[in-house]
Amino acid sequence: MSITRRHQCGAATAVIAMFVVLMVSRGWAQTPRPSNNDLDPKALAYKLPDQIPWKDDPIGAQMAVLQGDLSKPGLYVLLVKWSPHHMSRPHWHPNDRFVTVLSGTWWVGTGPKFDPDKAVPIPAGSFVTHFSKQIHWDGAKDSETVLEIVGEGPATAIDAEEK
């Protein structure tokens, strides 16, 4: 490459870098956030990611209730964020639960014997139904996994591990 050509490439790179810095500093390249006046609250409600209240769960997950009350009858929508290397033990739920894997790989198994080596990977974008009163266990292996769970409350889990 000639010295002239190298100089032109370097100058072009510098101009592009300055343009990107200008866009970011002015807010043009940032994710847009709706202002308070953009949407009618009688038409819809929303929470941006930094407004979702996550709570620690003792089994190595975080949970965020998006809709409903987990302790009462009725529809609920729940986000579950599994930390790497954490899994639930065999259990069942009294009602069907509908699970969408939003990110990561969710590892699931069925039956009363807990054996992580027999867990099956369910990739992001998958949809799973946990049928009521059927024993299963699940969680994350090497990476964080985020699920959306929709169900009918109360959201309870009944231990079913065979020792």
mmCIF file of C-alpha atoms in Angstrom:
data_model
loop_
_atom_site.group_PDB
_atom_site.id
_atom_site.type_symbol
_atom_site.label_atom_id
_atom_site.label_comp_id
_atom_site.label_asym_id
_atom_site.label_seq_id
_atom_site.Cartn_x
_atom_site.Cartn_y
_atom_site.Cartn_z
ATOM 1 C CA MET A 1 0.000 0.000 0.000
ATOM 2 C CA SER A 2 1.370 3.416 -0.925
ATOM 3 C CA ILE A 3 2.028 6.136 1.638
ATOM 4 C CA THR A 4 -0.725 8.267 0.061
ATOM 5 C CA ARG A 5 -3.254 5.416 0.289
ATOM 6 C CA ARG A 6 -2.289 4.688 3.928
ATOM 7 C CA HIS A 7 -2.704 8.383 4.783
ATOM 8 C CA GLN A 8 -6.172 8.443 3.155
ATOM 9 C CA CYS A 9 -7.261 5.331 5.114
ATOM 10 C CA GLY A 10 -5.964 6.814 8.355
ATOM 11 C CA ALA A 11 -7.748 10.104 7.702
ATOM 12 C CA ALA A 12 -10.991 8.277 6.862
ATOM 13 C CA THR A 13 -10.746 6.236 10.058
ATOM 14 C CA ALA A 14 -10.225 9.391 12.108
ATOM 15 C CA VAL A 15 -13.243 11.088 10.505
ATOM 16 C CA ILE A 16 -15.447 8.031 11.177
ATOM 17 C CA ALA A 17 -14.242 7.853 14.789
ATOM 18 C CA MET A 18 -14.995 11.558 15.326
ATOM 19 C CA PHE A 19 -18.460 11.086 13.796
ATOM 20 C CA VAL A 20 -19.215 8.160 16.151
ATOM 21 C CA VAL A 21 -18.037 10.178 19.173
ATOM 22 C CA LEU A 22 -20.257 13.090 18.071
ATOM 23 C CA MET A 23 -23.282 10.780 17.644
ATOM 24 C CA VAL A 24 -22.839 9.208 21.068
ATOM 25 C CA SER A 25 -22.167 12.510 22.832
ATOM 26 C CA ARG A 26 -25.290 14.065 21.305
ATOM 27 C CA GLY A 27 -27.388 10.987 22.104
ATOM 28 C CA TRP A 28 -28.052 10.114 18.471
ATOM 29 C CA ALA A 29 -26.587 6.604 18.751
ATOM 30 C CA GLN A 30 -28.151 5.710 22.074
ATOM 31 C CA THR A 31 -31.230 3.574 22.564
ATOM 32 C CA PRO A 32 -34.247 5.853 22.473
ATOM 33 C CA ARG A 33 -36.276 6.097 25.680
ATOM 34 C CA PRO A 34 -39.895 7.155 25.537
ATOM 35 C CA SER A 35 -40.609 10.436 27.255
ATOM 36 C CA ASN A 36 -43.499 10.771 29.680
ATOM 37 C CA ASN A 37 -45.570 12.548 27.030
ATOM 38 C CA ASP A 38 -45.168 9.989 24.216
ATOM 39 C CA LEU A 39 -47.649 7.310 25.353
ATOM 40 C CA ASP A 40 -51.131 7.375 26.818
ATOM 41 C CA PRO A 41 -51.023 5.471 30.168
ATOM 42 C CA LYS A 42 -54.686 4.515 29.603
ATOM 43 C CA ALA A 43 -53.537 2.594 26.496
ATOM 44 C CA LEU A 44 -50.514 0.728 27.843
ATOM 45 C CA ALA A 45 -48.014 0.387 30.649
ATOM 46 C CA TYR A 46 -44.353 -0.538 30.285
ATOM 47 C CA LYS A 47 -41.172 -1.040 32.267
ATOM 48 C CA LEU A 48 -37.757 -0.543 30.746
ATOM 49 C CA PRO A 49 -35.047 -3.052 31.704
ATOM 50 C CA ASP A 50 -33.574 -0.804 34.415
ATOM 51 C CA GLN A 51 -37.044 -0.447 35.990
ATOM 52 C CA ILE A 52 -37.681 -4.182 36.443
ATOM 53 C CA PRO A 53 -37.286 -5.092 40.142
ATOM 54 C CA TRP A 54 -35.186 -8.279 40.434
ATOM 55 C CA LYS A 55 -35.156 -10.184 43.743
ATOM 56 C CA ASP A 56 -32.756 -12.917 44.824
ATOM 57 C CA ASP A 57 -34.121 -16.422 45.217
ATOM 58 C CA PRO A 58 -32.398 -18.842 47.619
ATOM 59 C CA ILE A 59 -31.793 -21.472 44.921
ATOM 60 C CA GLY A 60 -29.396 -19.346 42.839
ATOM 61 C CA ALA A 61 -31.812 -17.437 40.658
ATOM 62 C CA GLN A 62 -33.232 -13.946 40.529
ATOM 63 C CA MET A 63 -36.923 -13.344 39.921
ATOM 64 C CA ALA A 64 -38.949 -10.378 38.724
ATOM 65 C CA VAL A 65 -42.738 -10.437 38.816
ATOM 66 C CA LEU A 66 -44.016 -8.523 35.796
ATOM 67 C CA GLN A 67 -47.726 -9.197 36.315
ATOM 68 C CA GLY A 68 -49.906 -10.670 39.032
ATOM 69 C CA ASP A 69 -49.321 -11.823 42.590
ATOM 70 C CA LEU A 70 -47.561 -15.176 42.909
ATOM 71 C CA SER A 71 -49.297 -15.907 46.210
ATOM 72 C CA LYS A 72 -52.863 -15.449 44.886
ATOM 73 C CA PRO A 73 -55.092 -17.110 42.287
ATOM 74 C CA GLY A 74 -54.839 -15.519 38.866
ATOM 75 C CA LEU A 75 -52.522 -14.996 35.921
ATOM 76 C CA TYR A 76 -48.878 -14.190 36.598
ATOM 77 C CA VAL A 77 -45.908 -13.351 34.389
ATOM 78 C CA LEU A 78 -42.485 -13.904 35.892
ATOM 79 C CA LEU A 79 -38.899 -13.461 34.725
ATOM 80 C CA VAL A 80 -36.362 -15.915 36.141
ATOM 81 C CA LYS A 81 -32.627 -15.329 35.738
ATOM 82 C CA TRP A 82 -30.637 -18.481 36.554
ATOM 83 C CA SER A 83 -27.028 -17.960 37.640
ATOM 84 C CA PRO A 84 -24.469 -20.314 36.087
ATOM 85 C CA HIS A 85 -24.095 -23.669 37.865
ATOM 86 C CA HIS A 86 -27.410 -23.460 39.726
ATOM 87 C CA MET A 87 -30.336 -25.829 39.321
ATOM 88 C CA SER A 88 -33.577 -26.582 41.110
ATOM 89 C CA ARG A 89 -34.206 -29.977 42.665
ATOM 90 C CA PRO A 90 -37.059 -32.243 41.512
ATOM 91 C CA HIS A 91 -40.441 -30.612 42.138
ATOM 92 C CA TRP A 92 -43.864 -30.081 40.602
ATOM 93 C CA HIS A 93 -46.424 -27.303 40.301
ATOM 94 C CA PRO A 94 -50.201 -27.588 40.817
ATOM 95 C CA ASN A 95 -50.928 -25.701 37.557
ATOM 96 C CA ASP A 96 -49.468 -25.705 34.037
ATOM 97 C CA ARG A 97 -46.652 -23.223 33.447
ATOM 98 C CA PHE A 98 -45.602 -21.847 30.068
ATOM 99 C CA VAL A 99 -41.922 -21.037 29.711
ATOM 100 C CA THR A 100 -40.062 -19.105 26.994
ATOM 101 C CA VAL A 101 -36.258 -19.151 27.029
ATOM 102 C CA LEU A 102 -35.259 -15.519 26.432
ATOM 103 C CA SER A 103 -31.470 -15.937 26.620
ATOM 104 C CA GLY A 104 -28.861 -18.555 27.388
ATOM 105 C CA THR A 105 -29.453 -22.289 27.485
ATOM 106 C CA TRP A 106 -31.934 -23.732 29.960
ATOM 107 C CA TRP A 107 -31.203 -27.257 31.159
ATOM 108 C CA VAL A 108 -34.186 -29.428 32.097
ATOM 109 C CA GLY A 109 -34.806 -32.917 33.385
ATOM 110 C CA THR A 110 -37.829 -34.937 34.440
ATOM 111 C CA GLY A 111 -38.525 -37.419 37.195
ATOM 112 C CA PRO A 112 -37.761 -37.614 40.921
ATOM 113 C CA LYS A 113 -34.022 -38.427 40.542
ATOM 114 C CA PHE A 114 -31.819 -35.352 40.230
ATOM 115 C CA ASP A 115 -29.022 -36.023 37.710
ATOM 116 C CA PRO A 116 -27.608 -32.891 36.002
ATOM 117 C CA ASP A 117 -25.641 -35.082 33.566
ATOM 118 C CA LYS A 118 -28.977 -36.202 32.086
ATOM 119 C CA ALA A 119 -30.341 -32.663 31.695
ATOM 120 C CA VAL A 120 -31.423 -31.682 28.184
ATOM 121 C CA PRO A 121 -30.399 -28.266 26.755
ATOM 122 C CA ILE A 122 -33.222 -25.963 25.669
ATOM 123 C CA PRO A 123 -31.810 -23.017 23.654
ATOM 124 C CA ALA A 124 -32.951 -19.391 23.612
ATOM 125 C CA GLY A 125 -36.140 -18.876 21.626
ATOM 126 C CA SER A 126 -37.641 -22.196 22.728
ATOM 127 C CA PHE A 127 -41.058 -22.642 24.329
ATOM 128 C CA VAL A 128 -41.761 -25.291 26.982
ATOM 129 C CA THR A 129 -44.902 -26.323 28.854
ATOM 130 C CA HIS A 130 -44.507 -27.643 32.390
ATOM 131 C CA PHE A 131 -47.619 -29.749 32.831
ATOM 132 C CA SER A 132 -49.305 -29.628 36.244
ATOM 133 C CA LYS A 133 -48.328 -32.193 38.851
ATOM 134 C CA GLN A 134 -45.464 -33.574 36.700
ATOM 135 C CA ILE A 135 -42.014 -33.813 38.298
ATOM 136 C CA HIS A 136 -39.173 -31.848 36.740
ATOM 137 C CA TRP A 137 -36.005 -29.923 37.609
ATOM 138 C CA ASP A 138 -34.112 -27.256 35.721
ATOM 139 C CA GLY A 139 -31.550 -24.468 35.756
ATOM 140 C CA ALA A 140 -28.329 -23.213 34.191
ATOM 141 C CA LYS A 141 -25.017 -24.925 33.626
ATOM 142 C CA ASP A 142 -22.185 -22.781 32.227
ATOM 143 C CA SER A 143 -23.952 -19.499 31.468
ATOM 144 C CA GLU A 144 -26.711 -17.249 32.747
ATOM 145 C CA THR A 145 -30.187 -18.146 31.497
ATOM 146 C CA VAL A 146 -33.253 -15.899 31.459
ATOM 147 C CA LEU A 147 -36.788 -17.311 31.249
ATOM 148 C CA GLU A 148 -40.263 -15.833 31.036
ATOM 149 C CA ILE A 149 -42.784 -17.974 32.904
ATOM 150 C CA VAL A 150 -46.536 -17.500 32.563
ATOM 151 C CA GLY A 151 -48.885 -19.391 34.831
ATOM 152 C CA GLU A 152 -51.974 -19.457 36.985
ATOM 153 C CA GLY A 153 -51.382 -18.668 40.657
ATOM 154 C CA PRO A 154 -50.725 -19.336 43.332
ATOM 155 C CA ALA A 155 -47.224 -20.168 42.072
ATOM 156 C CA THR A 156 -46.083 -22.969 44.311
ATOM 157 C CA ALA A 157 -43.464 -25.684 43.936
ATOM 158 C CA ILE A 158 -43.843 -28.997 45.760
ATOM 159 C CA ASP A 159 -40.650 -30.938 46.550
ATOM 160 C CA ALA A 160 -40.569 -34.364 44.865
ATOM 161 C CA GLU A 161 -36.951 -35.504 45.072
ATOM 162 C CA GLU A 162 -36.292 -39.200 45.513
ATOM 163 C CA LYS A 163 -33.192 -39.628 47.654
#
